[in-house]
Amino acid sequence: MIHGSLCEICPRRNSGFCGALLEDVAEDARATAEKLQYQALRSGELIASRNQSSGDVVVICGGWGFRFLQTSDGRRQILKFLLPGDVLSANLVFEDRFRFPVKALTDAQVAKFPREKIQAKLFADKSFLTVVANIYIAENQHAEEMLAVLGQRSAKQRIAYLLLYLMKRISAQSVIREHRYRLPVRQQHIADAVGLTVVHVNRILGIFRDQGIIELSDGFLQVLNAVELERVGSIN
Amino acid sequence: MIHGSLCEICPRRNSGFCGALLEDVAEDARATAEKLQYQALRSGELIASRNQSSGDVVVICGGWGFRFLQTSDGRRQILKFLLPGDVLSANLVFEDRFRFPVKALTDAQVAKFPREKIQAKLFADKSFLTVVANIYIAENQHAEEMLAVLGQRSAKQRIAYLLLYLMKRISAQSVIREHRYRLPVRQQHIADAVGLTVVHVNRILGIFRDQGIIELSDGFLQVLNAVELERVGSIN
DNA sequence: CGGCAGTTTGATGTTACTCAATTTAAGTGG
DNA sequence: CCACTTAAATTGAGTAACATCAAACTGCCG
């Protein structure tokens, strides 16, 4: 049973789902003293597997995760990095199964909202419908931009693009000082997200470091030349 | 002014948007004798440009189109091939601008539904909301699978995947005999969709032909060894 | 101290790109 | 029907980008 404590697990986000939900669904849960499920996960733990059935819409509250696709030949493509406030998979609002598996990248917490509640709110509240629609649109936008990145751009450009994208997402969550970003990803994650090998990612990061563009170590990204990073990584 | 003639332009499709719309929005238009806009386009013509504003939700009724992204260095990534029944861009249901440009691949026709009508129906009719949600989900699913294809798979695998995907889509529209598919795409389109050069696509298609897997010419795809094509192109 | 996960570096191999030319197919106007 | 034009498909040779394989190095933890 969760009362005021919900906000500690899943603090109000300006962005999207979690914020909109807390204002209503969580209030509702509190009012009726219903149980609002949440769950803690260890780094590396599988949160949901492919085709797993779920009666809940699952949202990341703390830590990072990622959604990915495993190919038959053992390689994996990271489809999206999940930050606090992100739904694990937007299709959960309408479907009862995960289309792709999800893993915890760091230690993480998730909250689970019963799908019926979400859907009820969806039909009752136009502004909530808009919020959900925007999640779908943003997800699509990013997937399609990423398509262009993987299809058309060089290793340097791919990595720069990914870092810029993550920087934007991180900035939306916390204030950044001195161009220093908490970025809890291994080089392997970057490789799996942009379709390169770890070895090559390592070399490119080395080049960026030598050129004084960025430094990535100890889970921190230090941007030294934001202009150049932007020049390399932007697509339009 | 369009009366019964609408169905000739945009015949009822079992799939998604167009079918669901015709049952109601078009009926409505007919009843109130409103004008339901449509438009004919020549092969290669730009249907909508990036960030173009539009008060309508635009749907392909006949012919093929494609949505794409143009990079700063002049390359282009085809994001999705559009077949009859497809919305040019799903975001149009909620937003008034195109996020990516759209071109006609063959001569084509589009129908335009005022967004207010669509949104009204969306709020009034749960089953229509589900139809739209499924469009978003399918779009996302495909984009993310394609991410894995571009990120992780070889040239052969990419092309095989694309062809299998298009075959599925074509089959949903018309009956296929003798494994022969109408496929009005140039090798350049395949190249731009899977992130390869035309030259390389040509070579791979040559290999497939030599191996008796497929033949692609004159706008027709002849599948000679469906099993092998599936083996090469499937991701899971 | 040993073991493990992650990073870094080197040497070599392969895939797909680039550049350039040729061939084929599809019009188009006379 | 033929000369002419143009877009698309095809082929060859040389090259660049990235992968693969293998090993060494680092920091960390028990």
Short mmCIF file of C-alpha atoms (C1' of nucleotides) in Angstrom, two decimals:
data_model
loop_
_atom_site.label_atom_id
_atom_site.label_comp_id
_atom_site.label_asym_id
_atom_site.label_seq_id
_atom_site.Cartn_x
_atom_site.Cartn_y
_atom_site.Cartn_z
CA MET A 1 0.00 0.00 0.00
CA ILE A 2 1.42 3.32 -1.05
CA HIS A 3 0.38 6.67 0.29
CA GLY A 4 2.42 9.81 0.07
CA SER A 5 5.45 7.70 -0.59
CA LEU A 6 4.63 7.32 -4.23
CA CYS A 7 6.28 10.57 -5.04
CA GLU A 8 9.53 9.38 -3.62
CA ILE A 9 9.51 6.40 -5.92
CA CYS A 10 8.25 8.22 -8.92
CA PRO A 11 8.73 11.94 -8.45
CA ARG A 12 6.66 14.26 -10.57
CA ARG A 13 8.17 14.72 -13.99
CA ASN A 14 7.28 17.53 -16.28
CA SER A 15 7.52 15.03 -19.09
CA GLY A 16 4.67 12.90 -20.29
CA PHE A 17 3.25 9.84 -18.81
CA CYS A 18 4.32 9.79 -15.25
CA GLY A 19 3.36 13.35 -14.52
CA ALA A 20 -0.04 13.09 -16.08
CA LEU A 21 -0.70 9.84 -14.33
CA LEU A 22 0.30 10.93 -10.91
CA GLU A 23 -2.10 13.78 -11.00
CA ASP A 24 -4.97 11.41 -11.32
CA VAL A 25 -4.39 7.70 -11.19
CA ALA A 26 -2.11 7.88 -8.23
CA GLU A 27 -4.40 10.31 -6.43
CA ASP A 28 -7.16 7.87 -7.09
CA ALA A 29 -5.14 4.98 -5.75
CA ARG A 30 -4.34 6.94 -2.65
CA ALA A 31 -7.94 7.99 -2.13
CA THR A 32 -9.26 4.47 -2.38
CA ALA A 33 -6.24 3.10 -0.51
CA GLU A 34 -5.56 0.73 -3.38
CA LYS A 35 -2.29 -0.92 -3.88
CA LEU A 36 -0.13 0.66 -6.53
CA GLN A 37 2.50 -1.85 -7.47
CA TYR A 38 6.10 -1.03 -7.84
CA GLN A 39 9.23 -3.08 -8.10
CA ALA A 40 12.96 -2.70 -7.60
CA LEU A 41 15.45 -4.19 -10.03
CA ARG A 42 19.13 -4.89 -10.05
CA SER A 43 21.43 -3.68 -12.77
CA GLY A 44 21.34 -6.09 -15.70
CA GLU A 45 18.12 -7.74 -14.61
CA LEU A 46 15.51 -8.58 -17.22
CA ILE A 47 12.39 -6.53 -16.47
CA ALA A 48 10.21 -8.06 -19.15
CA SER A 49 10.77 -10.65 -21.83
CA ARG A 50 9.55 -10.80 -25.39
CA ASN A 51 5.84 -11.49 -25.68
CA GLN A 52 5.49 -11.45 -21.92
CA SER A 53 1.92 -10.78 -20.95
CA SER A 54 1.20 -7.88 -18.61
CA GLY A 55 -2.02 -6.46 -17.24
CA ASP A 56 -0.15 -3.32 -16.23
CA VAL A 57 1.38 -0.37 -17.94
CA VAL A 58 4.90 -0.29 -16.57
CA VAL A 59 6.83 2.93 -16.07
CA ILE A 60 10.43 3.51 -15.05
CA CYS A 61 10.62 5.59 -11.88
CA GLY A 62 14.30 5.53 -11.06
CA GLY A 63 17.46 4.39 -12.79
CA TRP A 64 17.91 3.53 -16.45
CA GLY A 65 16.72 0.65 -18.58
CA PHE A 66 16.64 -0.23 -22.23
CA ARG A 67 14.34 -1.94 -24.65
CA PHE A 68 16.07 -4.16 -27.17
CA LEU A 69 15.68 -6.73 -29.89
CA GLN A 70 17.61 -9.98 -29.92
CA THR A 71 18.38 -11.39 -33.36
CA SER A 72 18.56 -15.08 -34.15
CA ASP A 73 22.34 -14.89 -34.54
CA GLY A 74 22.84 -13.61 -31.01
CA ARG A 75 23.36 -9.94 -31.72
CA ARG A 76 21.24 -7.33 -30.05
CA GLN A 77 19.92 -3.93 -31.05
CA ILE A 78 19.10 -1.47 -28.33
CA LEU A 79 15.88 0.18 -29.45
CA LYS A 80 15.53 2.79 -26.76
CA PHE A 81 17.17 3.87 -23.55
CA LEU A 82 14.57 4.26 -20.84
CA LEU A 83 14.86 7.09 -18.36
CA PRO A 84 12.70 7.85 -15.35
CA GLY A 85 9.21 8.72 -16.54
CA ASP A 86 9.37 6.50 -19.62
CA VAL A 87 6.85 3.78 -20.27
CA LEU A 88 8.72 0.53 -20.87
CA SER A 89 6.78 0.11 -24.07
CA ALA A 90 4.04 2.40 -25.30
CA ASN A 91 2.02 -0.46 -26.75
CA LEU A 92 1.22 -1.58 -23.19
CA VAL A 93 -1.48 1.05 -23.02
CA PHE A 94 -3.49 -0.92 -25.54
CA GLU A 95 -1.98 -4.39 -25.65
CA ASP A 96 -1.31 -6.90 -22.91
CA ARG A 97 2.09 -8.08 -24.01
CA PHE A 98 5.60 -6.77 -24.46
CA ARG A 99 6.69 -6.77 -28.07
CA PHE A 100 10.36 -6.48 -27.13
CA PRO A 101 12.29 -7.39 -23.99
CA VAL A 102 13.41 -4.75 -21.50
CA LYS A 103 16.42 -4.81 -19.20
CA ALA A 104 17.58 -2.69 -16.30
CA LEU A 105 20.75 -0.81 -17.22
CA THR A 106 21.41 0.40 -13.69
CA ASP A 107 19.62 -0.51 -10.52
CA ALA A 108 16.13 0.71 -11.21
CA GLN A 109 12.57 1.00 -9.97
CA VAL A 110 9.36 0.62 -11.92
CA ALA A 111 5.73 1.40 -11.13
CA LYS A 112 2.84 -0.57 -12.54
CA PHE A 113 -0.49 0.98 -13.40
CA PRO A 114 -3.41 -1.35 -14.16
CA ARG A 115 -4.24 -1.03 -17.81
CA GLU A 116 -7.99 -0.71 -17.16
CA LYS A 117 -7.33 2.42 -15.11
CA ILE A 118 -5.20 3.90 -17.82
CA GLN A 119 -7.70 3.12 -20.51
CA ALA A 120 -10.57 4.48 -18.46
CA LYS A 121 -8.71 7.72 -18.04
CA LEU A 122 -7.88 7.70 -21.70
CA PHE A 123 -11.52 7.64 -22.72
CA ALA A 124 -12.59 10.07 -20.06
CA ASP A 125 -9.90 12.69 -20.35
CA LYS A 126 -9.00 14.24 -23.67
CA SER A 127 -5.88 15.89 -22.37
CA PHE A 128 -4.58 12.57 -21.12
CA LEU A 129 -5.26 11.07 -24.51
CA THR A 130 -3.16 13.84 -25.96
CA VAL A 131 -0.36 13.08 -23.54
CA VAL A 132 -0.37 9.44 -24.59
CA ALA A 133 -0.57 10.38 -28.25
CA ASN A 134 2.47 12.59 -27.81
CA ILE A 135 4.37 9.70 -26.31
CA TYR A 136 3.60 7.61 -29.37
CA ILE A 137 4.53 10.43 -31.71
CA ALA A 138 7.80 11.15 -29.95
CA GLU A 139 8.68 7.47 -29.88
CA ASN A 140 8.03 7.21 -33.58
CA GLN A 141 9.91 10.37 -34.36
CA HIS A 142 12.96 9.10 -32.55
CA ALA A 143 12.79 5.62 -34.08
CA GLU A 144 12.61 7.09 -37.56
CA GLU A 145 15.42 9.56 -37.00
CA MET A 146 17.47 6.68 -35.68
CA LEU A 147 16.65 4.76 -38.85
CA ALA A 148 18.25 7.52 -40.85
CA VAL A 149 21.23 7.56 -38.54
CA LEU A 150 21.84 3.82 -38.82
CA GLY A 151 21.11 3.77 -42.53
CA GLN A 152 23.05 6.80 -43.68
CA ARG A 153 25.63 7.97 -41.21
CA SER A 154 29.21 7.08 -40.32
CA ALA A 155 30.41 5.70 -37.01
CA LYS A 156 31.44 9.14 -35.72
CA GLN A 157 28.13 10.65 -36.72
CA ARG A 158 26.12 7.83 -35.17
CA ILE A 159 27.86 8.06 -31.83
CA ALA A 160 27.69 11.84 -31.78
CA TYR A 161 23.99 11.69 -32.59
CA LEU A 162 23.29 9.21 -29.82
CA LEU A 163 25.18 11.25 -27.25
CA LEU A 164 23.39 14.45 -28.25
CA TYR A 165 20.07 12.67 -28.00
CA LEU A 166 20.85 11.31 -24.56
CA MET A 167 22.15 14.70 -23.43
CA LYS A 168 18.82 16.23 -24.37
CA ARG A 169 16.93 13.59 -22.47
CA ILE A 170 19.12 13.91 -19.41
CA SER A 171 18.84 17.68 -19.46
CA ALA A 172 15.06 17.37 -19.34
CA GLN A 173 15.42 15.52 -16.06
CA SER A 174 18.09 17.37 -14.18
CA VAL A 175 20.09 20.54 -14.27
CA ILE A 176 23.44 20.13 -15.99
CA ARG A 177 26.45 22.09 -14.83
CA GLU A 178 29.76 22.42 -16.63
CA HIS A 179 28.57 20.23 -19.49
CA ARG A 180 28.95 17.17 -17.31
CA TYR A 181 26.29 14.47 -17.73
CA ARG A 182 25.60 11.38 -15.65
CA LEU A 183 25.60 8.69 -18.33
CA PRO A 184 25.53 5.19 -16.88
CA VAL A 185 26.17 3.30 -20.12
CA ARG A 186 29.00 0.94 -21.05
CA GLN A 187 30.65 1.21 -24.45
CA GLN A 188 28.89 -2.04 -25.28
CA HIS A 189 25.52 -0.31 -24.88
CA ILE A 190 26.54 2.44 -27.24
CA ALA A 191 27.73 -0.18 -29.71
CA ASP A 192 24.45 -2.10 -29.52
CA ALA A 193 22.45 1.08 -29.92
CA VAL A 194 24.23 2.43 -32.99
CA GLY A 195 25.08 -0.84 -34.71
CA LEU A 196 28.85 -0.93 -34.27
CA THR A 197 31.26 -3.21 -32.43
CA VAL A 198 32.58 -2.24 -28.99
CA VAL A 199 36.07 -2.12 -30.38
CA HIS A 200 35.14 0.40 -32.99
CA VAL A 201 33.13 2.49 -30.55
CA ASN A 202 36.16 2.54 -28.33
CA ARG A 203 38.37 3.83 -31.14
CA ILE A 204 35.90 6.55 -32.10
CA LEU A 205 35.56 7.66 -28.50
CA GLY A 206 39.33 7.79 -28.41
CA ILE A 207 39.36 10.05 -31.45
CA PHE A 208 36.74 12.32 -29.89
CA ARG A 209 38.84 12.49 -26.76
CA ASP A 210 42.02 13.28 -28.69
CA GLN A 211 40.19 15.98 -30.60
CA GLY A 212 38.94 17.50 -27.37
CA ILE A 213 35.28 17.01 -28.18
CA ILE A 214 34.12 14.77 -25.36
CA GLU A 215 35.40 12.52 -22.63
CA LEU A 216 33.41 9.53 -21.49
CA SER A 217 34.48 7.63 -18.40
CA ASP A 218 33.32 6.51 -14.99
CA GLY A 219 29.71 6.87 -16.05
CA PHE A 220 30.12 10.54 -16.84
CA LEU A 221 30.09 12.34 -20.14
CA GLN A 222 32.12 15.53 -20.21
CA VAL A 223 31.40 17.69 -23.24
CA LEU A 224 34.39 19.84 -24.12
CA ASN A 225 33.35 21.15 -27.52
CA ALA A 226 29.58 21.19 -27.81
CA VAL A 227 29.63 23.02 -31.12
CA GLU A 228 31.79 20.43 -32.82
CA LEU A 229 29.76 17.57 -31.33
CA GLU A 230 26.62 19.14 -32.68
CA ARG A 231 28.20 19.67 -36.07
CA VAL A 232 29.17 16.03 -36.34
CA GLY A 233 26.04 14.54 -34.87
CA SER A 234 23.12 16.54 -36.19
CA ILE A 235 21.22 15.08 -39.10
CA ASN A 236 19.33 17.96 -40.64
CA MET B 1 -18.47 16.98 -54.15
CA ILE B 2 -18.14 13.25 -53.74
CA HIS B 3 -21.03 10.87 -53.38
CA GLY B 4 -20.84 7.16 -53.97
CA SER B 5 -17.73 7.76 -55.96
CA LEU B 6 -15.53 7.86 -52.91
CA CYS B 7 -15.30 4.13 -52.83
CA GLU B 8 -13.80 4.10 -56.27
CA ILE B 9 -11.05 6.39 -55.17
CA CYS B 10 -10.50 4.75 -51.86
CA PRO B 11 -12.05 1.28 -51.91
CA ARG B 12 -12.80 -0.36 -48.60
CA ARG B 13 -9.74 -1.97 -47.14
CA ASN B 14 -9.81 -4.55 -44.44
CA SER B 15 -6.78 -2.84 -42.99
CA GLY B 16 -6.87 -0.01 -40.56
CA PHE B 17 -7.56 3.56 -41.16
CA CYS B 18 -9.30 3.81 -44.46
CA GLY B 19 -11.81 1.10 -43.77
CA ALA B 20 -12.76 2.42 -40.39
CA LEU B 21 -13.04 5.92 -41.71
CA LEU B 22 -15.16 5.12 -44.68
CA GLU B 23 -17.73 3.46 -42.49
CA ASP B 24 -18.35 6.70 -40.75
CA VAL B 25 -16.58 9.85 -41.82
CA ALA B 26 -17.26 9.29 -45.48
CA GLU B 27 -20.86 8.31 -44.82
CA ASP B 28 -21.16 11.49 -42.86
CA ALA B 29 -19.65 13.51 -45.67
CA ARG B 30 -22.03 11.95 -48.11
CA ALA B 31 -25.05 12.53 -45.87
CA THR B 32 -24.30 16.18 -45.39
CA ALA B 33 -23.13 16.52 -48.98
CA GLU B 34 -19.83 17.88 -47.81
CA LYS B 35 -16.80 18.00 -49.96
CA LEU B 36 -14.28 15.29 -49.23
CA GLN B 37 -11.01 16.35 -50.74
CA TYR B 38 -8.85 14.11 -52.76
CA GLN B 39 -5.89 14.67 -55.01
CA ALA B 40 -4.06 12.94 -57.83
CA LEU B 41 -0.28 12.89 -57.97
CA ARG B 42 2.31 12.05 -60.57
CA SER B 43 5.10 9.60 -59.94
CA GLY B 44 7.97 11.33 -58.16
CA GLU B 45 5.89 14.27 -57.06
CA LEU B 46 6.34 15.63 -53.53
CA ILE B 47 3.09 15.16 -51.65
CA ALA B 48 4.12 16.94 -48.50
CA SER B 49 7.32 18.60 -47.37
CA ARG B 50 9.03 18.64 -44.01
CA ASN B 51 7.19 20.69 -41.40
CA GLN B 52 4.41 21.42 -43.87
CA SER B 53 1.25 22.38 -42.05
CA SER B 54 -1.92 20.45 -42.78
CA GLY B 55 -5.44 20.66 -41.36
CA ASP B 56 -6.19 17.25 -42.84
CA VAL B 57 -5.26 13.69 -42.16
CA VAL B 58 -4.01 12.47 -45.53
CA VAL B 59 -4.44 8.88 -46.66
CA ILE B 60 -3.09 7.10 -49.73
CA CYS B 61 -5.94 5.69 -51.81
CA GLY B 62 -4.17 4.40 -54.88
CA GLY B 63 -0.58 3.90 -55.94
CA TRP B 64 2.49 3.87 -53.75
CA GLY B 65 4.33 6.60 -51.87
CA PHE B 66 7.10 6.82 -49.34
CA ARG B 67 7.97 8.87 -46.31
CA PHE B 68 11.63 9.78 -46.03
CA LEU B 69 14.26 11.79 -44.23
CA GLN B 70 16.77 13.95 -46.04
CA THR B 71 20.12 14.35 -44.33
CA SER B 72 22.23 17.47 -44.49
CA ASP B 73 24.78 15.74 -46.71
CA GLY B 74 22.19 14.97 -49.37
CA ARG B 75 21.54 11.32 -48.62
CA ARG B 76 18.05 10.11 -47.95
CA GLN B 77 16.57 7.39 -45.78
CA ILE B 78 13.23 5.94 -46.80
CA LEU B 79 11.34 5.54 -43.55
CA LYS B 80 8.26 3.77 -44.82
CA PHE B 81 6.70 2.69 -48.06
CA LEU B 82 3.09 3.82 -48.20
CA LEU B 83 0.46 1.55 -49.72
CA PRO B 84 -3.22 2.22 -50.32
CA GLY B 85 -4.93 2.61 -46.98
CA ASP B 86 -1.87 4.05 -45.23
CA VAL B 87 -1.92 7.40 -43.50
CA LEU B 88 0.94 9.50 -44.86
CA SER B 89 2.05 10.12 -41.32
CA ALA B 90 0.28 8.92 -38.21
CA ASN B 91 1.11 12.06 -36.27
CA LEU B 92 -1.33 13.98 -38.47
CA VAL B 93 -4.18 12.69 -36.33
CA PHE B 94 -2.93 14.85 -33.48
CA GLU B 95 -0.55 17.36 -35.00
CA ASP B 96 -0.97 19.84 -37.81
CA ARG B 97 2.36 19.37 -39.50
CA PHE B 98 4.32 16.72 -41.33
CA ARG B 99 7.43 15.69 -39.48
CA PHE B 100 8.97 14.12 -42.58
CA PRO B 101 8.42 14.73 -46.29
CA VAL B 102 6.38 12.31 -48.40
CA LYS B 103 6.74 11.54 -52.12
CA ALA B 104 4.67 9.64 -54.65
CA LEU B 105 6.52 6.54 -55.80
CA THR B 106 4.08 5.77 -58.60
CA ASP B 107 1.19 7.83 -59.84
CA ALA B 108 -1.01 8.01 -56.78
CA GLN B 109 -4.17 9.37 -55.23
CA VAL B 110 -4.72 10.66 -51.74
CA ALA B 111 -7.82 11.51 -49.73
CA LYS B 112 -7.90 14.20 -47.09
CA PHE B 113 -10.02 13.97 -43.95
CA PRO B 114 -10.39 17.09 -41.82
CA ARG B 115 -8.59 16.52 -38.56
CA GLU B 116 -11.48 17.81 -36.46
CA LYS B 117 -13.71 15.08 -37.86
CA ILE B 118 -11.14 12.43 -37.12
CA GLN B 119 -10.56 13.70 -33.62
CA ALA B 120 -14.28 13.95 -32.94
CA LYS B 121 -14.70 10.35 -33.97
CA LEU B 122 -11.69 9.43 -31.89
CA PHE B 123 -13.24 10.77 -28.72
CA ALA B 124 -16.68 9.43 -29.50
CA ASP B 125 -15.85 5.95 -30.67
CA LYS B 126 -13.64 3.65 -28.64
CA SER B 127 -13.23 1.13 -31.40
CA PHE B 128 -11.95 3.82 -33.73
CA LEU B 129 -9.49 4.90 -31.09
CA THR B 130 -8.29 1.32 -30.99
CA VAL B 131 -7.88 1.30 -34.75
CA VAL B 132 -5.74 4.42 -34.60
CA ALA B 133 -3.77 3.04 -31.66
CA ASN B 134 -3.05 -0.09 -33.66
CA ILE B 135 -1.74 2.02 -36.50
CA TYR B 136 0.68 3.71 -34.13
CA ILE B 137 1.71 0.42 -32.60
CA ALA B 138 2.28 -1.26 -35.96
CA GLU B 139 4.25 1.73 -37.20
CA ASN B 140 6.44 1.62 -34.15
CA GLN B 141 6.90 -2.11 -34.31
CA HIS B 142 8.06 -1.86 -37.88
CA ALA B 143 10.37 1.08 -37.25
CA GLU B 144 12.02 -0.75 -34.37
CA GLU B 145 12.42 -4.00 -36.25
CA MET B 146 13.94 -2.00 -39.06
CA LEU B 147 16.34 -0.45 -36.55
CA ALA B 148 17.60 -3.91 -35.73
CA VAL B 149 17.87 -4.74 -39.41
CA LEU B 150 19.92 -1.64 -40.21
CA GLY B 151 22.01 -1.93 -37.08
CA GLN B 152 22.77 -5.62 -37.04
CA ARG B 153 22.24 -7.30 -40.39
CA SER B 154 24.23 -7.79 -43.58
CA ALA B 155 23.28 -6.46 -47.00
CA LYS B 156 21.67 -9.76 -48.04
CA GLN B 157 19.69 -9.97 -44.85
CA ARG B 158 18.53 -6.37 -45.08
CA ILE B 159 17.26 -6.71 -48.61
CA ALA B 160 15.61 -10.05 -47.91
CA TYR B 161 13.93 -8.57 -44.86
CA LEU B 162 12.61 -5.61 -46.80
CA LEU B 163 11.24 -7.78 -49.58
CA LEU B 164 9.53 -10.12 -47.12
CA TYR B 165 7.99 -7.15 -45.36
CA LEU B 166 6.71 -5.66 -48.59
CA MET B 167 5.39 -9.04 -49.71
CA LYS B 168 3.35 -9.28 -46.54
CA ARG B 169 1.96 -5.82 -47.08
CA ILE B 170 1.11 -6.47 -50.71
CA SER B 171 -0.53 -9.76 -49.86
CA ALA B 172 -2.83 -7.97 -47.45
CA GLN B 173 -4.09 -5.90 -50.37
CA SER B 174 -4.45 -8.30 -53.23
CA VAL B 175 -4.38 -11.99 -53.97
CA ILE B 176 -0.96 -13.23 -55.07
CA ARG B 177 -0.65 -16.01 -57.61
CA GLU B 178 2.49 -17.91 -58.47
CA HIS B 179 4.52 -15.93 -55.95
CA ARG B 180 4.53 -12.96 -58.29
CA TYR B 181 4.22 -9.54 -56.64
CA ARG B 182 3.64 -6.15 -58.21
CA LEU B 183 6.51 -4.15 -56.71
CA PRO B 184 6.90 -0.74 -58.28
CA VAL B 185 10.22 0.18 -56.68
CA ARG B 186 13.56 1.03 -58.31
CA GLN B 187 16.77 -0.43 -56.93
CA GLN B 188 17.51 3.07 -55.67
CA HIS B 189 14.46 2.92 -53.43
CA ILE B 190 15.59 -0.37 -51.95
CA ALA B 191 19.03 1.12 -51.41
CA ASP B 192 17.62 4.18 -49.65
CA ALA B 193 15.38 2.04 -47.49
CA VAL B 194 18.03 -0.40 -46.24
CA GLY B 195 21.01 1.94 -46.11
CA LEU B 196 23.10 0.61 -49.00
CA THR B 197 24.27 2.01 -52.32
CA VAL B 198 22.41 1.18 -55.53
CA VAL B 199 25.49 -0.54 -56.87
CA HIS B 200 25.65 -2.88 -53.94
CA VAL B 201 21.92 -3.56 -53.99
CA ASN B 202 22.29 -4.46 -57.64
CA ARG B 203 25.02 -6.95 -56.87
CA ILE B 204 23.07 -8.59 -54.08
CA LEU B 205 19.97 -8.86 -56.25
CA GLY B 206 22.22 -10.47 -58.86
CA ILE B 207 23.39 -13.03 -56.31
CA PHE B 208 19.80 -13.76 -55.28
CA ARG B 209 18.92 -14.23 -58.93
CA ASP B 210 21.87 -16.54 -59.54
CA GLN B 211 20.94 -18.55 -56.49
CA GLY B 212 17.40 -18.91 -57.75
CA ILE B 213 15.86 -17.14 -54.76
CA ILE B 214 14.12 -14.17 -56.39
CA GLU B 215 13.99 -12.20 -59.59
CA LEU B 216 13.17 -8.52 -59.55
CA SER B 217 12.51 -6.71 -62.81
CA ASP B 218 9.93 -4.68 -64.67
CA GLY B 219 8.26 -3.75 -61.43
CA PHE B 220 7.57 -7.34 -60.51
CA LEU B 221 9.07 -9.52 -57.82
CA GLN B 222 9.10 -13.20 -58.62
CA VAL B 223 9.85 -15.37 -55.60
CA LEU B 224 11.44 -18.65 -56.62
CA ASN B 225 12.56 -19.98 -53.25
CA ALA B 226 10.40 -18.57 -50.50
CA VAL B 227 11.92 -20.80 -47.84
CA GLU B 228 15.44 -19.58 -48.49
CA LEU B 229 14.33 -15.95 -48.68
CA GLU B 230 12.64 -16.35 -45.32
CA ARG B 231 15.71 -18.02 -43.86
CA VAL B 232 17.94 -15.16 -44.93
CA GLY B 233 15.58 -12.33 -44.13
CA SER B 234 13.88 -13.18 -40.86
CA ILE B 235 15.26 -11.58 -37.75
CA ASN B 236 14.01 -13.67 -34.86
"C1'" DC C 1 46.40 -12.13 -4.33
"C1'" DG C 2 43.32 -13.91 -8.13
"C1'" DG C 3 39.38 -13.14 -10.87
"C1'" DC C 4 36.25 -10.50 -13.44
"C1'" DA C 5 34.22 -6.81 -16.27
"C1'" DG C 6 35.36 -3.26 -18.95
"C1'" DT C 7 38.58 -0.65 -21.73
"C1'" DT C 8 42.38 -0.16 -24.85
"C1'" DT C 9 45.58 -1.40 -28.59
"C1'" DG C 10 47.45 -4.00 -32.66
"C1'" DA C 11 47.19 -6.79 -36.79
"C1'" DT C 12 44.48 -8.66 -40.30
"C1'" DG C 13 40.15 -9.59 -42.99
"C1'" DT C 14 35.83 -8.48 -45.22
"C1'" DT C 15 32.01 -5.91 -46.47
"C1'" DA C 16 30.29 -2.44 -48.72
"C1'" DC C 17 31.53 2.20 -50.91
"C1'" DT C 18 33.42 5.04 -54.67
"C1'" DC C 19 34.42 6.05 -59.20
"C1'" DA C 20 33.83 5.11 -63.86
"C1'" DA C 21 32.20 2.89 -67.82
"C1'" DT C 22 28.99 -0.04 -70.39
"C1'" DT C 23 24.59 -2.09 -71.33
"C1'" DT C 24 19.73 -2.30 -71.35
"C1'" DA C 25 15.18 -0.48 -71.40
"C1'" DA C 26 11.83 3.09 -72.18
"C1'" DG C 27 10.34 6.85 -74.22
"C1'" DT C 28 9.87 10.81 -77.79
"C1'" DG C 29 9.76 13.28 -81.78
"C1'" DG C 30 10.44 13.04 -86.65
"C1'" DC D 1 9.88 2.51 -87.88
"C1'" DC D 2 14.11 4.76 -86.80
"C1'" DA D 3 17.48 8.17 -84.67
"C1'" DC D 4 17.92 10.35 -80.39
"C1'" DT D 5 17.49 10.97 -75.38
"C1'" DT D 6 17.20 9.66 -70.83
"C1'" DA D 7 16.62 6.73 -66.73
"C1'" DA D 8 17.78 2.50 -64.88
"C1'" DA D 9 20.45 -1.65 -64.46
"C1'" DT D 10 24.84 -3.89 -64.70
"C1'" DT D 11 29.84 -4.75 -64.43
"C1'" DG D 12 34.80 -3.86 -63.11
"C1'" DA D 13 38.67 -2.03 -60.39
"C1'" DG D 14 40.40 0.14 -56.47
"C1'" DT D 15 39.60 1.74 -51.69
"C1'" DA D 16 37.80 3.02 -47.13
"C1'" DA D 17 35.30 1.84 -43.19
"C1'" DC D 18 34.32 -1.20 -40.05
"C1'" DA D 19 34.59 -6.13 -38.29
"C1'" DT D 20 37.15 -9.84 -36.36
"C1'" DC D 21 40.56 -11.98 -33.67
"C1'" DA D 22 43.73 -11.75 -30.08
"C1'" DA D 23 46.11 -9.86 -26.41
"C1'" DA D 24 47.27 -6.62 -22.88
"C1'" DC D 25 45.87 -3.41 -19.57
"C1'" DT D 26 42.95 -1.17 -15.84
"C1'" DG D 27 40.27 -0.81 -11.82
"C1'" DC D 28 37.59 -3.17 -8.64
"C1'" DC D 29 36.06 -6.57 -5.40
"C1'" DG D 30 36.10 -10.54 -2.60
#
